[in-house]
XYZ file of C-alpha atoms in Angstrom:
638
model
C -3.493 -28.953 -8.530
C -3.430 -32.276 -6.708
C 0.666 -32.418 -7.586
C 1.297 -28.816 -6.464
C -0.400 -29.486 -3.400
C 1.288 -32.375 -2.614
C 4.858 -30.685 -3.494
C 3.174 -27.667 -0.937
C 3.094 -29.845 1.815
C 6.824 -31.276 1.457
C 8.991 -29.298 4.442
C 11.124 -27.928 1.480
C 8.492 -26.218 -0.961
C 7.370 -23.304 -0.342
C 4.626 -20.648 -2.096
C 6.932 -17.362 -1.708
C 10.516 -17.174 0.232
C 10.002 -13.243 1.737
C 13.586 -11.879 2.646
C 13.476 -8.953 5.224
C 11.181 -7.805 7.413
C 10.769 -4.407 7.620
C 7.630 -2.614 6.461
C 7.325 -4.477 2.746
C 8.300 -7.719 3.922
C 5.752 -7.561 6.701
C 2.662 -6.217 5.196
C 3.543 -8.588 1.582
C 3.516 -11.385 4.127
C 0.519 -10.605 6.045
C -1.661 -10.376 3.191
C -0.492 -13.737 1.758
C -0.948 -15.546 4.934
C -4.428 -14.702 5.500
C -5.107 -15.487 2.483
C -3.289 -19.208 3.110
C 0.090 -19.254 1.349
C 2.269 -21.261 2.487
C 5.419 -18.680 3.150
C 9.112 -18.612 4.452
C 10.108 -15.337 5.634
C 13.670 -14.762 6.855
C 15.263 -11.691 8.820
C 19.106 -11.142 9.256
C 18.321 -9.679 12.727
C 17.826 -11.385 15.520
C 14.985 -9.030 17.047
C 12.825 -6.317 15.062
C 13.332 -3.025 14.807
C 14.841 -1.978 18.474
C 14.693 1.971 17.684
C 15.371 4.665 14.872
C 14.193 4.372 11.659
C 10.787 5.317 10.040
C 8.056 6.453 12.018
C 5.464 7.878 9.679
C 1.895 6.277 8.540
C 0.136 8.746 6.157
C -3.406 9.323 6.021
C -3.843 6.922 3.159
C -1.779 3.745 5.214
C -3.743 4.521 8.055
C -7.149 3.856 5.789
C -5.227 0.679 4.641
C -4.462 -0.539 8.107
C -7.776 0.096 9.194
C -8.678 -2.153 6.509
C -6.871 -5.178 7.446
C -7.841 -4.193 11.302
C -4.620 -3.389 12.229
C -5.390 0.288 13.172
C -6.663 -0.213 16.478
C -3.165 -2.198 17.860
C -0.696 0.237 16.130
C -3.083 3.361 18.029
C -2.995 1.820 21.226
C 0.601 2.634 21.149
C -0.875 5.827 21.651
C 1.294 7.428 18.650
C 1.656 11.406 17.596
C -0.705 13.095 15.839
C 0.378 15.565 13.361
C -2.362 17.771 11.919
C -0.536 21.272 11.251
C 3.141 21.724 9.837
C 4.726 24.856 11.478
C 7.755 27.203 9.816
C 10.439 28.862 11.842
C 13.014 31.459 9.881
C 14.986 34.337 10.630
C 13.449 37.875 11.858
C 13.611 40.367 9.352
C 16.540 42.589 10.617
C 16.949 40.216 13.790
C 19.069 36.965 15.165
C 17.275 33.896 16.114
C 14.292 32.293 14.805
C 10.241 33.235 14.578
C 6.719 31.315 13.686
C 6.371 32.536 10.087
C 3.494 30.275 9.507
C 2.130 26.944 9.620
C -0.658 24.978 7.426
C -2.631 21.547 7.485
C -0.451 18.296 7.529
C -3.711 17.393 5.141
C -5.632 20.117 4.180
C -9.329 20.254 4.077
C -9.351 19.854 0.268
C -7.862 16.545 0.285
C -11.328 14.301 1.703
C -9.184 12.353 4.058
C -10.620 9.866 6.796
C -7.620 10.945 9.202
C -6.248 14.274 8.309
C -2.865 13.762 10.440
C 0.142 12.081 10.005
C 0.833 9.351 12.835
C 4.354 9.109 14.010
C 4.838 6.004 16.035
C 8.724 3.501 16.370
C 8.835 1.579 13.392
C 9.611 -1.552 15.812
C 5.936 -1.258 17.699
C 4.108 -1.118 14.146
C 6.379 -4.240 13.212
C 5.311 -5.670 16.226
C 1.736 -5.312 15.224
C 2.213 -7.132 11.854
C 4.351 -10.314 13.701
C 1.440 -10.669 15.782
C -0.867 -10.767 12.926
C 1.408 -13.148 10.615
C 1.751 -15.496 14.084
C -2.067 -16.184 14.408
C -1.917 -17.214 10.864
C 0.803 -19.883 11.245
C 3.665 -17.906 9.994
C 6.740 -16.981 12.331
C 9.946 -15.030 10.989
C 13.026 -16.787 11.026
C 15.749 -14.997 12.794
C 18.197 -14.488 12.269
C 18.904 -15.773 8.930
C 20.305 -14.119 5.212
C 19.677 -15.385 1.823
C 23.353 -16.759 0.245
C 22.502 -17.246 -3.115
C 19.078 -18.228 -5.488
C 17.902 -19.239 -9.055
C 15.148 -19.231 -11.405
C 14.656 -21.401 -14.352
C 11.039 -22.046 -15.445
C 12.111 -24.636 -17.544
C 13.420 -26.740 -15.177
C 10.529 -26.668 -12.432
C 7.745 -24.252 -13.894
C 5.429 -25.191 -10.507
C 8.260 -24.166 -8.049
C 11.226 -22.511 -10.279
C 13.059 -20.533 -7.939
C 15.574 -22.408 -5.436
C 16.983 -20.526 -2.798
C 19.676 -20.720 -0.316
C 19.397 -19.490 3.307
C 21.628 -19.243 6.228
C 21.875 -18.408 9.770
C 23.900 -15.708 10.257
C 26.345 -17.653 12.238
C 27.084 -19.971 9.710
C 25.604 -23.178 12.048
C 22.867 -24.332 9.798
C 21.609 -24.087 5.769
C 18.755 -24.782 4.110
C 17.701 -25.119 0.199
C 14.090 -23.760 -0.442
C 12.188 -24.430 -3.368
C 9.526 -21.560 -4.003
C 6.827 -20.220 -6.715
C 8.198 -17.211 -5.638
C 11.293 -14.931 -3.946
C 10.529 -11.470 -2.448
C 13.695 -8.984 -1.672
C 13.003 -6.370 0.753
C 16.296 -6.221 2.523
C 16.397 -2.446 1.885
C 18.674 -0.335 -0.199
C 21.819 -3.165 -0.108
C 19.945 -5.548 -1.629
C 21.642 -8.864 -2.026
C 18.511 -10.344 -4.195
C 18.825 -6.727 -6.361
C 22.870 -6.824 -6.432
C 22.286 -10.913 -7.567
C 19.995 -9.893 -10.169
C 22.579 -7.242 -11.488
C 19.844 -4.448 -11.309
C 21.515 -1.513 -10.771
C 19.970 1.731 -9.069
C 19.913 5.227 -11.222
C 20.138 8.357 -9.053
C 17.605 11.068 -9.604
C 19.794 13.891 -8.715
C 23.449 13.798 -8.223
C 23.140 16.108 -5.191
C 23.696 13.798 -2.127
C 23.245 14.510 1.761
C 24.277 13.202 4.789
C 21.972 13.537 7.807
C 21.814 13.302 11.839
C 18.906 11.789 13.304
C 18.204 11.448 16.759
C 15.220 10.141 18.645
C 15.279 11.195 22.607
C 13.341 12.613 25.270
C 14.105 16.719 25.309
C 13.958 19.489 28.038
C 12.828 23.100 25.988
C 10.831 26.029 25.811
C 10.289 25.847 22.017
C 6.322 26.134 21.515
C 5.913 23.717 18.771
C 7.912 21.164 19.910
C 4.861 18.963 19.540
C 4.229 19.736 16.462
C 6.121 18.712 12.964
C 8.273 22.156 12.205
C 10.934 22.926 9.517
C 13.255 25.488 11.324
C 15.958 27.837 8.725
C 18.341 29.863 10.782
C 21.554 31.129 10.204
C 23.248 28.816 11.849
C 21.706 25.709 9.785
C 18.162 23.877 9.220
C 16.464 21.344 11.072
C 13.416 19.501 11.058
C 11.546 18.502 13.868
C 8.852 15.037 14.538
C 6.659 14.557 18.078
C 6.823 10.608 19.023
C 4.961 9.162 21.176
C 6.550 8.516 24.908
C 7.739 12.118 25.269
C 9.803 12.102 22.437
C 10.710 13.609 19.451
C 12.904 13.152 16.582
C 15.190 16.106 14.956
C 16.965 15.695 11.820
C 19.780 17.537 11.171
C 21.615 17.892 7.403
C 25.518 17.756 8.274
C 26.686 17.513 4.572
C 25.328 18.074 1.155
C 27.289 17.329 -1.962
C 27.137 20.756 -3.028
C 29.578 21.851 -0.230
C 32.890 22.653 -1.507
C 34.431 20.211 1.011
C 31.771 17.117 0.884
C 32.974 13.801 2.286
C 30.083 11.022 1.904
C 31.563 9.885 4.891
C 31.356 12.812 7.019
C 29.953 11.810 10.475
C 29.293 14.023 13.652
C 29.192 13.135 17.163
C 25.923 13.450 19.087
C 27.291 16.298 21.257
C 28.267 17.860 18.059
C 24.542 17.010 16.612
C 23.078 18.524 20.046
C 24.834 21.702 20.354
C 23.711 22.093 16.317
C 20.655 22.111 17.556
C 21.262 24.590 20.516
C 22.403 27.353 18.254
C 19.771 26.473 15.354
C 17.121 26.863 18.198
C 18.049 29.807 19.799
C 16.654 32.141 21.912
C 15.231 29.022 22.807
C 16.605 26.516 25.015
C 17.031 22.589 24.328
C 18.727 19.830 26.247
C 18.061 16.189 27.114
C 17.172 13.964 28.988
C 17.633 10.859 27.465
C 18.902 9.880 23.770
C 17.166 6.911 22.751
C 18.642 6.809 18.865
C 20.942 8.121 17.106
C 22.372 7.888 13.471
C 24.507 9.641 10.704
C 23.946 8.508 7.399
C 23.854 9.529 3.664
C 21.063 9.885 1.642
C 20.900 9.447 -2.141
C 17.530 9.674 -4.342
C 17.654 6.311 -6.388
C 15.460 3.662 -7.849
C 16.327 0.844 -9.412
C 16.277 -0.036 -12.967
C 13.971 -2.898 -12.753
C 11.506 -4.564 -10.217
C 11.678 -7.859 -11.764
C 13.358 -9.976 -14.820
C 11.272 -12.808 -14.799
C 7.797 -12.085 -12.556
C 8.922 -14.825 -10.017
C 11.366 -12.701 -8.182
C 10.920 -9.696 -7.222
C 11.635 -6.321 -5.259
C 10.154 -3.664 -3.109
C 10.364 -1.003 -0.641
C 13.459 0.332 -0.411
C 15.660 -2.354 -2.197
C 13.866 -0.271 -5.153
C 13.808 3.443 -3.977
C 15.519 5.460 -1.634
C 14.936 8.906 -0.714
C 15.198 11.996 1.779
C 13.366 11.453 5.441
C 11.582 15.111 4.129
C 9.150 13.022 2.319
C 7.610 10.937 5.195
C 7.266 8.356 2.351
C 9.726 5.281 3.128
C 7.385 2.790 5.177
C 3.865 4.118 3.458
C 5.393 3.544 -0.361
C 6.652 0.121 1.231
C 3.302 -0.867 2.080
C 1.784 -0.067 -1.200
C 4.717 -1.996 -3.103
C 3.643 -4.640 -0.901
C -0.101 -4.603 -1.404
C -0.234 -4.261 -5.000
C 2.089 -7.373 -4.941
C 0.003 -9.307 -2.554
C -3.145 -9.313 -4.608
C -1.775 -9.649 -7.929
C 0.104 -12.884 -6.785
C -2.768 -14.322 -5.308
C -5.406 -13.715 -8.246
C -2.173 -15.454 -10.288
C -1.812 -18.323 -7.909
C -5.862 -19.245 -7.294
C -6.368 -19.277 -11.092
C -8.287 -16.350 -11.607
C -5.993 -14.016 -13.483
C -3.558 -14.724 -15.915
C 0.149 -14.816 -15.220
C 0.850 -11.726 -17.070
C -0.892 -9.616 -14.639
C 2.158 -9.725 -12.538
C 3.704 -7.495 -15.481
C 1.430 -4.517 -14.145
C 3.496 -4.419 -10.555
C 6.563 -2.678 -11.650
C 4.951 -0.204 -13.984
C 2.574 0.803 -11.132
C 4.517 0.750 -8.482
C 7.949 2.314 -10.241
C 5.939 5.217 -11.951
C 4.641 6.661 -8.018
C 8.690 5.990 -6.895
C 9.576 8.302 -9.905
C 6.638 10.922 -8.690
C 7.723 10.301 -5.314
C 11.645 11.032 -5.820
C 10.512 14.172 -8.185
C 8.278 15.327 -5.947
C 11.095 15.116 -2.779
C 13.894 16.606 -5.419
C 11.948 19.584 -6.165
C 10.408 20.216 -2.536
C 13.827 19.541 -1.370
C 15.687 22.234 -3.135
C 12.384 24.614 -2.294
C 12.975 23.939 1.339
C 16.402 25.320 1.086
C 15.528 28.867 -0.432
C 12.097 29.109 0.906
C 10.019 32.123 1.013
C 8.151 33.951 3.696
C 5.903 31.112 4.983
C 3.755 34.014 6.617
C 1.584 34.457 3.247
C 2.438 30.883 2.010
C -0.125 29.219 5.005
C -2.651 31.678 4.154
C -2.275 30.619 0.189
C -2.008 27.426 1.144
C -5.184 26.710 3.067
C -7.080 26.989 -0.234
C -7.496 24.424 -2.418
C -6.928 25.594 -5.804
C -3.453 27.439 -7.421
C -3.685 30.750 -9.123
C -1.302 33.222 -10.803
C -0.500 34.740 -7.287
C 1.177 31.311 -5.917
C 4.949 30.646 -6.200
C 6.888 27.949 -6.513
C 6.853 26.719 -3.664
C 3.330 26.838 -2.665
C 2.599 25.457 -6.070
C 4.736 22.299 -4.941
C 2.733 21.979 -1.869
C -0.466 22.467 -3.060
C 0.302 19.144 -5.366
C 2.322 17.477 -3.029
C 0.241 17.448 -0.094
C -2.650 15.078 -1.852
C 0.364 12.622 -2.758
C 2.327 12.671 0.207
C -1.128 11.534 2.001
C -1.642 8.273 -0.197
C -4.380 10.102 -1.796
C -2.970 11.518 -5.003
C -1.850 8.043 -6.411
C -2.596 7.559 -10.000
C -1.835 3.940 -11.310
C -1.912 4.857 -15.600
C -3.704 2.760 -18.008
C -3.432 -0.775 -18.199
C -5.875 -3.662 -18.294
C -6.584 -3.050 -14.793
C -7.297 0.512 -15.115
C -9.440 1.138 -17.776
C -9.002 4.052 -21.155
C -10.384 4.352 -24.236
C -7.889 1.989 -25.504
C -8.844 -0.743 -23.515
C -10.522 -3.923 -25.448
C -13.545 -2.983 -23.225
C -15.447 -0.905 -25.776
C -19.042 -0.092 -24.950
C -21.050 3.663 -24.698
C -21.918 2.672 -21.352
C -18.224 2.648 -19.920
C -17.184 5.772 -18.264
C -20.579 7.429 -18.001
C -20.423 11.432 -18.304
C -20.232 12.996 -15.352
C -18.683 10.338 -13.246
C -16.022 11.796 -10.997
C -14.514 8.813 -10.423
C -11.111 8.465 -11.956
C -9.675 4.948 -12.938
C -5.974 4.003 -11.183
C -7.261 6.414 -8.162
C -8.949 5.242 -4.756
C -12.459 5.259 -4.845
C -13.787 8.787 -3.444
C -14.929 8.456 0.623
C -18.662 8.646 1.497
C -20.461 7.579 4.132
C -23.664 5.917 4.108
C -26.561 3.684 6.056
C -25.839 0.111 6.458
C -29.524 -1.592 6.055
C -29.262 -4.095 8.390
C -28.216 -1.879 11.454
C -28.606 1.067 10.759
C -24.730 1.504 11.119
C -23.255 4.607 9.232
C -20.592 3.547 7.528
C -17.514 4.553 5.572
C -18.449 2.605 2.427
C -14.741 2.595 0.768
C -13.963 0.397 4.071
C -17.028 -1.834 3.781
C -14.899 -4.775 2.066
C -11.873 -5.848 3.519
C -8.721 -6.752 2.363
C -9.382 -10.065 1.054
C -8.016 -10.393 -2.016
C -11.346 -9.885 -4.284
C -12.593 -7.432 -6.443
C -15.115 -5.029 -5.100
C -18.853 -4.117 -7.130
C -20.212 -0.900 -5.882
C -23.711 -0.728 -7.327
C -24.589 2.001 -7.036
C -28.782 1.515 -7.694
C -29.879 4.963 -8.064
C -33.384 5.907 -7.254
C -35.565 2.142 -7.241
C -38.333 3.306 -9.053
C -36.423 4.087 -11.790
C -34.038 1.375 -11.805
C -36.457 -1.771 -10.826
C -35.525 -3.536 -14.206
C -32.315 -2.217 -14.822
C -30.923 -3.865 -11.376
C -32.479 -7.268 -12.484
C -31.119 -7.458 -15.512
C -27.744 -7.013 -13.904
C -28.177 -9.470 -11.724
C -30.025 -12.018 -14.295
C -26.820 -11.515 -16.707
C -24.634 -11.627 -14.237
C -26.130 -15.004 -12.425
C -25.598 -16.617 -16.829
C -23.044 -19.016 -17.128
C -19.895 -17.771 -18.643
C -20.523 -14.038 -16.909
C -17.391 -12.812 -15.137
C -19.088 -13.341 -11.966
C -20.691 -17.154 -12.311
C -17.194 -18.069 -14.183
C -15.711 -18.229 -10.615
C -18.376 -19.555 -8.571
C -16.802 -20.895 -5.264
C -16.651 -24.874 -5.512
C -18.460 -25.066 -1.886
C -21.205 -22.618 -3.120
C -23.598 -24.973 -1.711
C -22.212 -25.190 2.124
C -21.222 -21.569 2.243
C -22.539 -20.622 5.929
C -25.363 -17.735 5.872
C -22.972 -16.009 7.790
C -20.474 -15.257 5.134
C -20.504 -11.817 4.650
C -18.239 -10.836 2.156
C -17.351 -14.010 -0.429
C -20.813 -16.150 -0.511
C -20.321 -16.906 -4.272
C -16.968 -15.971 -5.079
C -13.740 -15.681 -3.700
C -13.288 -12.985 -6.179
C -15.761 -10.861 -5.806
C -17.660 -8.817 -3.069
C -20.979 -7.201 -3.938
C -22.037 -3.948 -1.996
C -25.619 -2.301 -3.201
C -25.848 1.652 -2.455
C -29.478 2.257 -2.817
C -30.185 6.184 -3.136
C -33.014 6.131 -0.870
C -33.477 6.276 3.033
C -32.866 3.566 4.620
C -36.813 3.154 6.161
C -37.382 2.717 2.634
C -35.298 -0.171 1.454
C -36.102 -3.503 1.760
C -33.128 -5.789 0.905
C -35.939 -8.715 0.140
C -37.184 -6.417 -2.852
C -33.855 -6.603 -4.362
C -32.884 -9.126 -6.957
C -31.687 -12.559 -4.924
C -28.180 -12.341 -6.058
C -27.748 -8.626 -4.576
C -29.539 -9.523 -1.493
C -27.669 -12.680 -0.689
C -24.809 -9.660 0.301
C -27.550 -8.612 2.651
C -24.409 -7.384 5.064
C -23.478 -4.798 2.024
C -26.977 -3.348 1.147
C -26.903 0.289 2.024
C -29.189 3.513 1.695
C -27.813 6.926 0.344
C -29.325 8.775 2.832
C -26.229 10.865 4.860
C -25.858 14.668 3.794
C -22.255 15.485 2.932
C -20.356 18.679 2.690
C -18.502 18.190 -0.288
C -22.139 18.046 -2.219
C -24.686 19.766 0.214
C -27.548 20.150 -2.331
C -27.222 16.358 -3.253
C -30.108 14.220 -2.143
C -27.775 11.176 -2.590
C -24.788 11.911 -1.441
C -22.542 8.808 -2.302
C -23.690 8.886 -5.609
C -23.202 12.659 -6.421
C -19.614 12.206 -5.092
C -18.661 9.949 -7.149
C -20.407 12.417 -10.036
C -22.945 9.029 -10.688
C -26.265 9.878 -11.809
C -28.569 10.219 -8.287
C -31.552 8.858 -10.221
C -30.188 6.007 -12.398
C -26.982 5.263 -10.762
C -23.755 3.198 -11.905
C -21.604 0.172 -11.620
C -17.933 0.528 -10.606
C -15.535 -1.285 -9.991
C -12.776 -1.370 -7.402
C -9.852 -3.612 -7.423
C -8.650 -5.604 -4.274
C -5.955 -2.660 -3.431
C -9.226 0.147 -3.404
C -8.652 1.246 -6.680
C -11.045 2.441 -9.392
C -11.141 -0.099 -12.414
C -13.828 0.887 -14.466
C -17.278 2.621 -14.241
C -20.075 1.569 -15.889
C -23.877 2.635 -16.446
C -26.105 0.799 -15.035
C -28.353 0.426 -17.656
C -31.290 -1.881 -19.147
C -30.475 -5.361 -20.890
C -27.556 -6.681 -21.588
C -24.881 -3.962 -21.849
C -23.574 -3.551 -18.272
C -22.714 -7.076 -17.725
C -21.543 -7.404 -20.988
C -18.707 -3.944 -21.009
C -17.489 -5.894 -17.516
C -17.542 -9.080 -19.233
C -14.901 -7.733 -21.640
C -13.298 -5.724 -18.876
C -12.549 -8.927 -16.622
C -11.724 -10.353 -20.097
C -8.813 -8.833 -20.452
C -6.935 -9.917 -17.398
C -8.923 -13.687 -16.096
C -8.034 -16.909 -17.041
C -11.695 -18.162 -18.038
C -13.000 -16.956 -21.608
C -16.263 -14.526 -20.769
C -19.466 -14.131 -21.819
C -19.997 -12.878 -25.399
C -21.804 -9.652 -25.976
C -25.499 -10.210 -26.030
C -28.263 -8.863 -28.790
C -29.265 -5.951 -26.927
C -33.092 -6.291 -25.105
């Protein structure tokens, strides 16, 4: 450690060289540099993001940046809101265009903190992540391009990847050398072409597409509001911004036109008087143009996301897509964050290097749902059906025989196009019944709570204050895992709670195995990592809060006096339940549960929460699988 630290602090070594700063770039390098990597980011423009480009944050990125605390900058932009999508087709029997329905941007079935989408310039939410990445020491270099890199293990296995950079006038070089290199240029990767990864393309059917962002004059109802609009004259999809604007995208070419040219461009005035006859009886013109763009469209993703686990790719150097989705920043930022925490549980000696081998697999199988998903729902939005009885259908949260296609598609698509329908498969992270975790008190009956999904909302009582709190936002991003005891009723679970924390306070546990070396001159005030920095304990006690007394606890629970909650806040979802948190997450209300979540909110594994030795000894074997440290061995049972 002593030579790598040294070789850190030479002007030449770096932990990761990030290339590109966009959305992947940005949020990969803002997790690393709170968490105090050392980090060279370069950008082959000289300013970010002056206009165009994406604009969306889903409901699930918007949980994420609240998170990391960047929600309240990026809303004081004062963004769109998009709760309802609206349809506008032909008359039956008659010219121009008609409501024919709308539904929720995030339906009621999908338990979303922020049931909208937020539509805000990609260059003010950039803006929001420089700031953050400048108060921890870390400025992008602009503007400068990556010219060529290697990796060879063998040679330097501390810091094996060398890279070249230059500014983009040619007037200066330098030679990094790096644990790691990060390419999220965007689809013309020079890191992916390098690598000779090549991109497969989903469906050969390309498009090209008009975009313009501007400030608009009209007496179309919904132009607040996100609307798909079919007409005989052509389709078009419309986006609110914030400042008075609004975005419309316009398809000018597809590849199954009998004339299709790639290349095919269109003026704006061509693109605005599109728009004029797709709009009419309504009127449209502007008053200012602030963006605007032609450009083609493929759905691809690339072969690979890595050849040797020291560089990588992300964003949309790995998959590219239709704007339809709303996906291209919010699948950036996930890329980014399952990245982040994987490299740093790597890097501070907790996990073993292999866990970097679960990033592309994760991340690669939601860019195959994604581009399926925005295939299908693609060719649906060209032969769509009356939308009149689709919103009514589609306000309900279950499918029957009645629904078609196409309410079918967004019925499933609407929980995955809000971050919420996720599903990372089986792995050592995410536990199955093939995982070397064996024990009958993994994956209780009953639990709700599905492993490679977020952990299901609630809200509960902080003790302390008497806050209520969202408890999936209780922990912030800070690169540890995340225990949710869940303690049940206390009369029942007295014993049960102190032999989890006895077994877990026993040398060689997961949790002592990675006791912080300051332990002793941690301040009181530490809130979140007392012990560990890999671990953050939160206690849900299913009780009201006048009747829980964090001193009664076992001392290891209480020290996370900051995380000690009651179960006391009626829910919809579960109306009968007398503790709600616990009956959402299908946990017994009486004897309760262990789970836990990884650093990026996801479920790892449940567990009862039982008597003796058990509990501590299936997480034992479930931290086994992945850590660095040999765990505890099962115990006799008491």
């Amino acid at each position: 450690m002593a030579t790598q630290a040294g070789r850190l602090s030479a002007s030449d070594h770096y932990d990761i060289v990030i290339v590109g700063a966009g959305p992947v770039g940005l949020m990969l390098s803002t997790c690393l540099a709170r968490w105090g990597y050392k980090i060279k980011h370069i950008d082959n423009r000289a300013e970010p993001t002056a206009t165009g480009r994406a604009d969306g944050i889903q409901p699930r990125s918007l949980d994420l940046l609240r998170n990391m605390g960047l929600k309240s900058a990026i809303m004081a932009h004062k963004p769109a809101r998009v709760y309802e999508v609206a349809f506008w087709d032909p008359p039956k029997g008659g010219k121009g265009i008609v409501r024919t329905g709308t539904w929720a941007s995030c339906p009621s079935f999908i338990d979303a903190r922020y049931p909208f989408t937020t539509l805000l310039h990609q260059g003010m939410i950039e803006r929001v992540f420089i700031a953050d990445l400048e108060k921890n020491g870390v400025q992008v270099q602009r503007p400068w391009t990556i010219t060529g890199f290697t990796s060879d293990e063998k040679a330097d296995p501390e810091f094996p990847v060398t890279v070249q950079l230059e500014h983009v006038d040619g007037t200066a070089r330098e030679t990094i050398h790096a644990k790691y290199l990060f390419g999220g240029e965007g689809a013309r990767s020079f890191i992916r072409d390098q690598l000779k990864i090549g991109i497969r393309h989903k469906d050969p059917i390309a498009y090209v597409w008009g975009v313009m962002d501007g400030v608009v004059k009209t007496d179309f109802p919904d132009i607040k509001m996100k609307c798909t609009i079919h007409s005989e004259h052509g389709s078009i999809m419309v986006i609110p911004r914030e400042d008075n604007m609004v975005r419309l995208y316009i398809q000018i070419a597809s590849s199954t036109d009998a004339d299709f040219d790639p290349r095919k461009t269109a003026t704006q005035e061509e693109v605005q008087e599109s728009a004029k006859r797709i709009l009419n009886p309504y009127s449209i013109e502007w008053e200012r143009v602030e963006w605007y763009s032609v450009y083609p469209i493929g759905q691809g993703i690339s072969d690979k996301y890595t050849l040797d686990h020291r560089v990588f790719l992300g964003g949309d150097a790995c998959h590219t897509h239709s704007p339809k989705a709303g996906q291209g920043m919010n699948t950036a930022f996930l890329d980014a964050q399952n990245l982040a925490w994987k490299i740093h549980a790597v890097e501070s000696g907790f996990a073993k290097r292999s866990l970097l081998e679960t990033y592309e697999p994760e991340r690669k199988n939601v860019a195959e749902t994604l581009l399926d998903f925005d295939n299908r729902y693609a060719k649906l939005f060209s032969q769509r059906p009356n939308a009149a009885s689709d919103a009514q259908a589609a306000s309900t949260s279950s499918s029957g025989p009645e629904d078609n296609e196409f309410i079918k598609a967004f019925k499933e698509a609407c929980e995955f196009t809000s971050g919420y329908g996720v599903l990372y498969k089986e792995n050592e992270l995410n536990w199955s019944p093939a995982h070397p975790a064996q024990s009958h008190v993994v994956h209780p009956a009953g639990t709700k709570l599905r492993t490679g999904r977020l952990l299901i909302n609630a809200d509960v009582t902080r003790v302390v204050d008497a806050n209520v709190v969202h408890v999936e936002q209780e922990v912030p991003l800070n690169g540890a895992f995340r225990l949710f005891v869940f303690a049940g009723k206390p009369s029942v679970t007295t014993q049960a709670l102190k032999d989890l924390a006895t077994n877990m306070g026993r040398k060689g546990s997961f949790y002592s195995s990675y006791t912080r070396p300051d332990v002793d001159s941690v301040s009181h005030h530490e809130h979140d990592l007392p012990h560990s920095k890999f671990f953050t304990v939160c206690t849900i006690v299913a009780a009201q809060r006048s009747a829980v007394e964090i001193s009664e606890l076992p001392p290891l629970l209480a020290r996370y006096r900051e995380h000690v909650y009651a179960d006391d806040r009626w829910d919809r979802h579960v109306p009968d339940a007398t503790a709600a948190a616990h009956a959402k997450m299908g946990l017994d209300q009486e004897r309760g549960g262990v789970v836990v979540v990884r650093p990026d909110g996801y479920v790892g594994i449940v567990v009862a929460l039982t008597e003796g030795t058990a509990t501590v000894d299936a997480l034992n074997q479930y931290f086994g699988s992945f850590c660095t440290k040999k765990l505890g061995e099962p115990h006799a049972q008491l």
